[in-house]
mmCIF file of C-alpha atoms in Angstrom:
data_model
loop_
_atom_site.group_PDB
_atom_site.id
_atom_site.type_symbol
_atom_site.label_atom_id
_atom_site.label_comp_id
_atom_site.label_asym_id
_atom_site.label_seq_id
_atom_site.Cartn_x
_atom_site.Cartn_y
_atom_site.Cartn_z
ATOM 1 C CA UNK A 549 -39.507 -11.501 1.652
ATOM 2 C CA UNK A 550 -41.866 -10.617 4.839
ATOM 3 C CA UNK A 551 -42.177 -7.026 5.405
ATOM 4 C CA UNK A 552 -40.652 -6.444 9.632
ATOM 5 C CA UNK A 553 -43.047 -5.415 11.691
ATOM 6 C CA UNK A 554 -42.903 -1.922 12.784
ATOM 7 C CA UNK A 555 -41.720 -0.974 16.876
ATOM 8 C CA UNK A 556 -44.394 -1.100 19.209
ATOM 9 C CA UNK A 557 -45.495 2.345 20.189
ATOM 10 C CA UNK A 558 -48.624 2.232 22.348
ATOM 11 C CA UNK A 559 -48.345 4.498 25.335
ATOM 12 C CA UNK A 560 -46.840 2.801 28.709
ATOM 13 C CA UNK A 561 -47.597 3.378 32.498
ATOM 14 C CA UNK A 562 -45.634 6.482 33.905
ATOM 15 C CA UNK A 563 -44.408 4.127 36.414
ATOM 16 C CA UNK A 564 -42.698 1.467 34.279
ATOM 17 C CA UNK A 565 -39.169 1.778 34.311
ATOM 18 C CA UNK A 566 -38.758 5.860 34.705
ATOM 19 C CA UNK A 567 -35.270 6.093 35.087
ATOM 20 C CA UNK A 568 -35.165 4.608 31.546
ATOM 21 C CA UNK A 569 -37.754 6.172 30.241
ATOM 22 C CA UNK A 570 -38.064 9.834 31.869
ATOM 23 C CA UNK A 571 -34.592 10.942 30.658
ATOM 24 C CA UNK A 572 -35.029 9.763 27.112
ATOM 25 C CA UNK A 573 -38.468 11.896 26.140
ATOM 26 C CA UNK A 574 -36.974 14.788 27.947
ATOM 27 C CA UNK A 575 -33.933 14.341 25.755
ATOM 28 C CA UNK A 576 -36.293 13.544 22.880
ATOM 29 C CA UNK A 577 -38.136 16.821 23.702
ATOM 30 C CA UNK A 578 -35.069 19.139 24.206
ATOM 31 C CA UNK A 579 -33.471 17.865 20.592
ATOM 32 C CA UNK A 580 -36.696 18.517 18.923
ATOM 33 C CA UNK A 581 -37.242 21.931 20.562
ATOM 34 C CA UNK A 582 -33.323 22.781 19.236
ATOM 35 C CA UNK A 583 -34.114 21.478 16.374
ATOM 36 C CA UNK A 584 -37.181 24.143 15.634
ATOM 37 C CA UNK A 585 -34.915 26.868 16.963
ATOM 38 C CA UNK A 586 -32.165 25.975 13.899
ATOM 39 C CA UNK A 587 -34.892 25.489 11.755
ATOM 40 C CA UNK A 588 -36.367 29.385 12.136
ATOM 41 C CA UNK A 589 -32.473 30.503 12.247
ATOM 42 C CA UNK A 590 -32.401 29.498 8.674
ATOM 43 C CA UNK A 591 -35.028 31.181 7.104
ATOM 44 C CA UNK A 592 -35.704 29.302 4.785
ATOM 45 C CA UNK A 593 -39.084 27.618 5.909
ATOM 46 C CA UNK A 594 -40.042 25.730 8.703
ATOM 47 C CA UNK A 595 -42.589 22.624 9.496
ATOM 48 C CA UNK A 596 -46.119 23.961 9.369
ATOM 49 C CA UNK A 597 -47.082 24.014 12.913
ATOM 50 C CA UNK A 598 -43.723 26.352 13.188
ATOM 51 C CA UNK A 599 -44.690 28.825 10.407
ATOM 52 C CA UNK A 600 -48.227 29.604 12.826
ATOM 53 C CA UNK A 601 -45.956 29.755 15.966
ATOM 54 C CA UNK A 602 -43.460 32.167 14.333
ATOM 55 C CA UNK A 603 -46.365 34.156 12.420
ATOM 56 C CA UNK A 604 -48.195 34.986 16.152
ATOM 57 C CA UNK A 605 -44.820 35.493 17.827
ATOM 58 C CA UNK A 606 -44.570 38.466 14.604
ATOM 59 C CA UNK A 607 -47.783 39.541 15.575
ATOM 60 C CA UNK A 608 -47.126 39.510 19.386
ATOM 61 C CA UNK A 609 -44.961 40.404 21.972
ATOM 62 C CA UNK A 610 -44.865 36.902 23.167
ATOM 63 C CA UNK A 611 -41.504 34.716 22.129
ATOM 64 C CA UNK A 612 -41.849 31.556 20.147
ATOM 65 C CA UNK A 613 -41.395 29.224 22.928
ATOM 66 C CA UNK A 614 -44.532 31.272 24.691
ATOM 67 C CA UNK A 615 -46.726 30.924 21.856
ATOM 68 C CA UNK A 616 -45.572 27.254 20.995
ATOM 69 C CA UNK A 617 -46.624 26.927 24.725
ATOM 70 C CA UNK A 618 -50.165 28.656 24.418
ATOM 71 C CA UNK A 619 -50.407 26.515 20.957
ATOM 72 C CA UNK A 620 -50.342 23.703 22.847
ATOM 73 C CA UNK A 621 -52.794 24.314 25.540
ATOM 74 C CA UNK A 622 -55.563 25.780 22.799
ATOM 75 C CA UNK A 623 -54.825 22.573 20.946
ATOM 76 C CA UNK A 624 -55.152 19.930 23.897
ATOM 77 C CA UNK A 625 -59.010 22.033 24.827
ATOM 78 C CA UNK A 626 -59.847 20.487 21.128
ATOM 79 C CA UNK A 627 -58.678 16.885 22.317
ATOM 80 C CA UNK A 628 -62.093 17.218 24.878
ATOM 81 C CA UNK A 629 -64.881 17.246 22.046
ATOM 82 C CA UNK A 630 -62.659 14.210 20.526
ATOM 83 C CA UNK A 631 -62.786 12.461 23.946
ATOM 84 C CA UNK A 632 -58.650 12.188 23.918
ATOM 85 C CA UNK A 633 -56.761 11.735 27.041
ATOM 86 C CA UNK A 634 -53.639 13.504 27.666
ATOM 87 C CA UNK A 635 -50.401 11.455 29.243
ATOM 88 C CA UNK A 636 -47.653 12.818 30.889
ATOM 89 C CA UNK A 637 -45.767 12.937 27.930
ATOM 90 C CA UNK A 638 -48.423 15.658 25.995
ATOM 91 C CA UNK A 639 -48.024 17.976 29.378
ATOM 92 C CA UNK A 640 -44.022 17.583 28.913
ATOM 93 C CA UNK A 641 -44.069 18.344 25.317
ATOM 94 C CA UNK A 642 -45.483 21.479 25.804
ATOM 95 C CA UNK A 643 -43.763 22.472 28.668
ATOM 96 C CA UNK A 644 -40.133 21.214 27.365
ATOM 97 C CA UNK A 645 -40.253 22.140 23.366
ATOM 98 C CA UNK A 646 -41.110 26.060 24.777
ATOM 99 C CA UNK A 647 -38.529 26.204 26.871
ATOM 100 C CA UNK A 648 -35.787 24.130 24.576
ATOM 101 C CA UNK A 649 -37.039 26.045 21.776
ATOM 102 C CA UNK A 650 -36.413 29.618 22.793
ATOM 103 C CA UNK A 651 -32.777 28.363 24.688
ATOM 104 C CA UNK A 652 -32.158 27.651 20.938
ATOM 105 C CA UNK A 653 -32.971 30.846 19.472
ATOM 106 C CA UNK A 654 -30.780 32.668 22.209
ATOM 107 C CA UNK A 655 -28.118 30.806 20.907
ATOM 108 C CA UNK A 656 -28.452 30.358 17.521
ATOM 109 C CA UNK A 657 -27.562 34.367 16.143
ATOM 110 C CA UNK A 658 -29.609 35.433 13.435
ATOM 111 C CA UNK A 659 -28.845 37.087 10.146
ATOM 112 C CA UNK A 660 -26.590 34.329 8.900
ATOM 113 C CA UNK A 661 -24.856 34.097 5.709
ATOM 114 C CA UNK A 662 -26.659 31.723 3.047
ATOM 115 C CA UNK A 663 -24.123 29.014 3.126
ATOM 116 C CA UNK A 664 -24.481 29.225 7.183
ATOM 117 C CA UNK A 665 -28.609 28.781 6.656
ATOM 118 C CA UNK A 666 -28.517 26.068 4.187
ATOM 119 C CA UNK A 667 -26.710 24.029 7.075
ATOM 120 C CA UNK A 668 -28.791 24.849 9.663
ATOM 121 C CA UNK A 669 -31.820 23.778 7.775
ATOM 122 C CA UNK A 670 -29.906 20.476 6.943
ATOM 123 C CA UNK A 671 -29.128 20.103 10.742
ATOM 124 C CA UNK A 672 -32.248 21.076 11.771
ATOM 125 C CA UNK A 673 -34.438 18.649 9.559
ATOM 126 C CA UNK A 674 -31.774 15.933 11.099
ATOM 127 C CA UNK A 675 -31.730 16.934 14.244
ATOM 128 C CA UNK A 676 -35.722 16.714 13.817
ATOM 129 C CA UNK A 677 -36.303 13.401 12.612
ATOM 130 C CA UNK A 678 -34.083 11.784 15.384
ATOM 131 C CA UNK A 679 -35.542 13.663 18.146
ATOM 132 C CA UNK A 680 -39.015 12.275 16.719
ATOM 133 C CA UNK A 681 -37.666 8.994 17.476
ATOM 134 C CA UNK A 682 -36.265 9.226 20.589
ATOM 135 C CA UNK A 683 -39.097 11.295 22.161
ATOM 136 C CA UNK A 684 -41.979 9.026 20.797
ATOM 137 C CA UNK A 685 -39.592 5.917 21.856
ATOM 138 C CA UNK A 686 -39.931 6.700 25.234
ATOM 139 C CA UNK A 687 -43.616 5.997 25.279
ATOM 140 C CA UNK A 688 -45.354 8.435 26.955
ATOM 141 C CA UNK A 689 -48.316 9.431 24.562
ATOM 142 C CA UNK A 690 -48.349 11.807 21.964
ATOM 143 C CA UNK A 691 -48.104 15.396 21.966
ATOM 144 C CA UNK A 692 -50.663 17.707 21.477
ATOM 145 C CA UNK A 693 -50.367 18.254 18.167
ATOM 146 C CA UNK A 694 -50.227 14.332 16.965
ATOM 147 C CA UNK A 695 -52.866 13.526 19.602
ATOM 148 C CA UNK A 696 -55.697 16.085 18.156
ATOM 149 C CA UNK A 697 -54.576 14.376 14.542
ATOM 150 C CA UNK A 698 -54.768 10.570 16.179
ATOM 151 C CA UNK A 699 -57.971 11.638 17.956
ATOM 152 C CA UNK A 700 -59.709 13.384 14.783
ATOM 153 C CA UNK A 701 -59.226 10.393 12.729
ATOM 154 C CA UNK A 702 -60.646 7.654 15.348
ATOM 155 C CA UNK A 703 -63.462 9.967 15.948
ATOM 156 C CA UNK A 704 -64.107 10.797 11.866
ATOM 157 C CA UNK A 705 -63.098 7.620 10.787
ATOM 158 C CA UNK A 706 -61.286 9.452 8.176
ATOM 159 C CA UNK A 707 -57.168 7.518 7.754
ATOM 160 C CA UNK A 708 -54.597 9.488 9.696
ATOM 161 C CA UNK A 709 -52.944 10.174 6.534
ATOM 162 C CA UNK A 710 -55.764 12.406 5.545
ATOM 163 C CA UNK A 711 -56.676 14.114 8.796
ATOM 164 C CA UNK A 712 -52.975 15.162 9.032
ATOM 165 C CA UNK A 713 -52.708 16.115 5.345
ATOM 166 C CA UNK A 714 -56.155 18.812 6.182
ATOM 167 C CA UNK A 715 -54.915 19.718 9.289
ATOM 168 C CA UNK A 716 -51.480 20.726 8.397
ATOM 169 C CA UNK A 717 -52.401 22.668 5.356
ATOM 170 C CA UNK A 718 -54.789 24.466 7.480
ATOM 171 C CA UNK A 719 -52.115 25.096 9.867
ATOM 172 C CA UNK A 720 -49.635 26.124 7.032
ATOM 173 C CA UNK A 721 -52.019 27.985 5.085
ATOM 174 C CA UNK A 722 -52.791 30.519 8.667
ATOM 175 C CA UNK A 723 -49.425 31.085 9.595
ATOM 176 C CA UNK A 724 -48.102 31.593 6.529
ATOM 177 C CA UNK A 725 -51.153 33.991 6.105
ATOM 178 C CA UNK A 726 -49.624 35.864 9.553
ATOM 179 C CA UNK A 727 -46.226 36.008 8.193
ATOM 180 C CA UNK A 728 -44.514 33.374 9.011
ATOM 181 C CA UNK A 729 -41.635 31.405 7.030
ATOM 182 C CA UNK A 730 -42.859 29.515 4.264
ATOM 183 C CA UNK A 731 -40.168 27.836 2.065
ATOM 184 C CA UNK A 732 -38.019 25.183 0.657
ATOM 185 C CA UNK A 733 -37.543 23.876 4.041
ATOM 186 C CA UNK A 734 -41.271 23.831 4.380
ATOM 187 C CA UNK A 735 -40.813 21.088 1.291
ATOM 188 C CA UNK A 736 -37.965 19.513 2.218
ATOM 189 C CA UNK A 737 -38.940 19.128 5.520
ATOM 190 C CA UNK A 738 -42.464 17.776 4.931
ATOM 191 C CA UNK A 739 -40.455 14.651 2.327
ATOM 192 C CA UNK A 740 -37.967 13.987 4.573
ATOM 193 C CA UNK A 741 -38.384 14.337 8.666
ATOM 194 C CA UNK A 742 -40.916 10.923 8.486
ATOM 195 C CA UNK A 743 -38.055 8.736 6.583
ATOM 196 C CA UNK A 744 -35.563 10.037 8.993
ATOM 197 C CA UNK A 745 -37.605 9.359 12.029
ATOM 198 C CA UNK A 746 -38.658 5.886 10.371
ATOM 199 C CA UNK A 747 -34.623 5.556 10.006
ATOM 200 C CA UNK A 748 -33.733 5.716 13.553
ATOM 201 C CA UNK A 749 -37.149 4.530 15.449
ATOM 202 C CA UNK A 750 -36.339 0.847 15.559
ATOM 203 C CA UNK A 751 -33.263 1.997 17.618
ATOM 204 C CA UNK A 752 -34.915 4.135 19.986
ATOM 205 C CA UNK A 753 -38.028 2.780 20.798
ATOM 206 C CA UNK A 754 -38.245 0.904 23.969
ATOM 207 C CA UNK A 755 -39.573 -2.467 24.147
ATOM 208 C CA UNK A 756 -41.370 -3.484 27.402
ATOM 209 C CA UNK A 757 -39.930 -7.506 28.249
ATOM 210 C CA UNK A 758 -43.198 -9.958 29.163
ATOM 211 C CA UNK A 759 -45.970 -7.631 27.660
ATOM 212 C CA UNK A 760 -46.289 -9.215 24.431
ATOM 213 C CA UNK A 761 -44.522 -6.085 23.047
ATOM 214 C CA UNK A 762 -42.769 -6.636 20.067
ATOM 215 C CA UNK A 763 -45.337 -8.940 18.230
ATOM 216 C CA UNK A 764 -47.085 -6.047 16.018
ATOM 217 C CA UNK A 765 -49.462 -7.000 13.578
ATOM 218 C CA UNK A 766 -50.314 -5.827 10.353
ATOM 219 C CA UNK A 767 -53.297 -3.065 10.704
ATOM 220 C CA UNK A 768 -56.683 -5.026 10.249
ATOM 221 C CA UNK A 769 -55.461 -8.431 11.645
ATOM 222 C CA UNK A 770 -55.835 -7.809 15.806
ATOM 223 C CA UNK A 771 -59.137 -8.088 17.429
ATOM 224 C CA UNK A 772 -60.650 -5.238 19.269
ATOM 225 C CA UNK A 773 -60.161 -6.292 22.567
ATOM 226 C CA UNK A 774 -56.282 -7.381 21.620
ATOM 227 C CA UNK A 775 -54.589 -4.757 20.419
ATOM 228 C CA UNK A 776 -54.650 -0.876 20.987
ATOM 229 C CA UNK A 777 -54.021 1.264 18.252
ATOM 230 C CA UNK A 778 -51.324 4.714 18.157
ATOM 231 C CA UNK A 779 -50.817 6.728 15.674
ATOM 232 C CA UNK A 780 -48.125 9.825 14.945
ATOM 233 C CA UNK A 781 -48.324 12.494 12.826
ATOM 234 C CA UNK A 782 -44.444 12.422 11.720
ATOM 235 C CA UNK A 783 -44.954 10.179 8.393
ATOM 236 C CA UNK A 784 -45.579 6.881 10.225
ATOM 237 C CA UNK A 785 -48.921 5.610 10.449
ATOM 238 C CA UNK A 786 -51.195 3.839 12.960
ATOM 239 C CA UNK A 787 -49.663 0.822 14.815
ATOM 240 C CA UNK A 788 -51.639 -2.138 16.146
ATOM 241 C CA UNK A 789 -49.702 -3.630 19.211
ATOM 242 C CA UNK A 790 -50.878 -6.650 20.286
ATOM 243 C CA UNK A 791 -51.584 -6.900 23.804
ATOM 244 C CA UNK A 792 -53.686 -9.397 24.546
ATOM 245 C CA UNK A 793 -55.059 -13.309 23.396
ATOM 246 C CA UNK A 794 -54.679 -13.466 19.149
ATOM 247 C CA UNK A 795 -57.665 -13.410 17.673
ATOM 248 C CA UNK A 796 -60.100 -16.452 16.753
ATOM 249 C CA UNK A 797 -59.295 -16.101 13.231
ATOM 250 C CA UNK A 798 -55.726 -16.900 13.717
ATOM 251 C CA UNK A 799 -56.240 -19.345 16.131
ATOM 252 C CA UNK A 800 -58.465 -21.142 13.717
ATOM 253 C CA UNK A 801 -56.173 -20.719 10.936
ATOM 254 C CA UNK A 802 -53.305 -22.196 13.910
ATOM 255 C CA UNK A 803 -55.571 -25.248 14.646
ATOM 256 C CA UNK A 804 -56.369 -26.255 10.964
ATOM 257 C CA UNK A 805 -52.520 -26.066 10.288
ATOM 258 C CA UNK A 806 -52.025 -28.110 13.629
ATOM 259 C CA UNK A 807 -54.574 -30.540 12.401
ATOM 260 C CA UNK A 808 -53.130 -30.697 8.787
ATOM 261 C CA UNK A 809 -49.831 -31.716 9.861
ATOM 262 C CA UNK A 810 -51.225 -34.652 12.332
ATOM 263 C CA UNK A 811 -52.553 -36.223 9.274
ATOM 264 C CA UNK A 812 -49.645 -35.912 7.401
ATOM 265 C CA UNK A 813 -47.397 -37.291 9.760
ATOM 266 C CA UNK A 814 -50.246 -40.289 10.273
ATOM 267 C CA UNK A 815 -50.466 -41.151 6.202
ATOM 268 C CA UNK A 816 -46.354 -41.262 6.341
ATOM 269 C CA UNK A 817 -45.982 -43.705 9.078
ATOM 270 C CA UNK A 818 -49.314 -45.466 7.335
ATOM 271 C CA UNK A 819 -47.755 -45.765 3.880
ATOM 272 C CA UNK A 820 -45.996 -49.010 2.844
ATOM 273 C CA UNK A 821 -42.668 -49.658 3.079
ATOM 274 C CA UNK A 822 -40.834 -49.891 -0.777
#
């Protein structure tokens, strides 16, 4: 059984098709900023770039959106060294997730009863996952966040699976050092939010018509100059979307096959008649 391809996911030009596009990663980006406000409601851990937000919001005057905000600037200044270009979409996700994020908190009252938590951290992880999709569906780059991961592991040549693994225990490790919320949802969000956002992706993600979007190949098997390569730090890996001519291996390997079959066809019509 052949393995489907995965949904193309390079970034697109700002200017193709915006009114389909624009209100879908600020959707994206308001769900997943709610979704981080329900998430720190519970108490009962949150993601690891959320447990160093809410441990300098404890040891500032700032609120969470602010610092989320500030997070996000100090981050992109690493994506210069790594020679990383911001889109639209990384300037959006900062601006959108602080301001969603902190409309969620003023909400979302605090002190809950346990039963009340334990659903908000099952919302919350949900609500994640599927705001993962829809935002990085759009197509409008990578956040901050993703983008110094994506960035550190084309420049290292260390696999993205690695670079985020270091980075987000580094992350996890400093906030929870400052106080934030480390937890079961800390756990149960770092095994589940990439299955759910693998879940709903292929529904979300739009597909460009006459760009050769849509015919993904397996990592290794597109040429340089073919394919560009994006990669997400919510437990998918790199994609190679091909974009241009296929590469002379499998154009070789399409002309022998071409060639084998014109013989065939020849030694049937050449073969006598019983």
């Amino acid at each position: 059984m052949t393995r489907p391809s995965p949904p193309p996911l390079t970034c697109l030009p700002l200017g193709e098709h915006p009114r389909r596009r624009l209100p879908q990663l600020f959707t994206g980006l308001a769900l997943y900023g709610a979704s981080l406000s329900l998430l720190v409601r519970a108490s009962l851990g949150v993601n690891p770039w959320s447990v160093l937000t809410e441990g300098l919001e404890r040891r500032t005057s700032l609120s969470f959106g602010t610092v989320s905000a500030l997070l996000g600037v100090l981050v992109l200044l690493l994506w210069i060294p790594l020679k990383q270009r911001p889109t639209f979409g990384t300037f959006a996700n900062i601006v959108v997730l602080a301001c969603s994020s902190d409309l969620g908190l003023a909400l979302v009252p605090a002190h809950l009863g346990l039963a009340a938590r334990v659903g908000l951290l099952v919302g919350g992880v949900l609500l994640n996952g599927l705001s993962v999709a829809v935002y990085v569906g759009a197509r409008f780059g990578p956040g901050p966040r993703d983008g110094l991961m994506t960035g550190a592991s084309r420049v290292t040549g260390r696999s993205l699976r690695l670079v985020r693994t270091v980075v987000e225990l580094a992350v996890l490790a400093a906030g929870g050092l400052l106080g934030g919320t480390v937890g079961i949802g800390t756990v149960l969000y770092a095994l589940t939010v990439g299955p759910i956002t693998q879940f709903f992706l292929p529904w979300c993600v739009y597909r460009s018509g006459g760009r050769g979007v849509g015919l993904v190949a397996p990592a290794g098997d597109v040429a340089p100059e073919a394919g560009s390569v994006v990669g997400w730090g919510r437990g998918f890996g790199p994609v190679r979307e091909r974009t241009g001519p296929a590469p002379a291996s499998a154009r070789s390997a399409g002309s022998a096959r071409s060639a084998g079959s014109a013989r065939s066809a020849r030694s049937a019509r050449q073969a006598p008649q019983e």
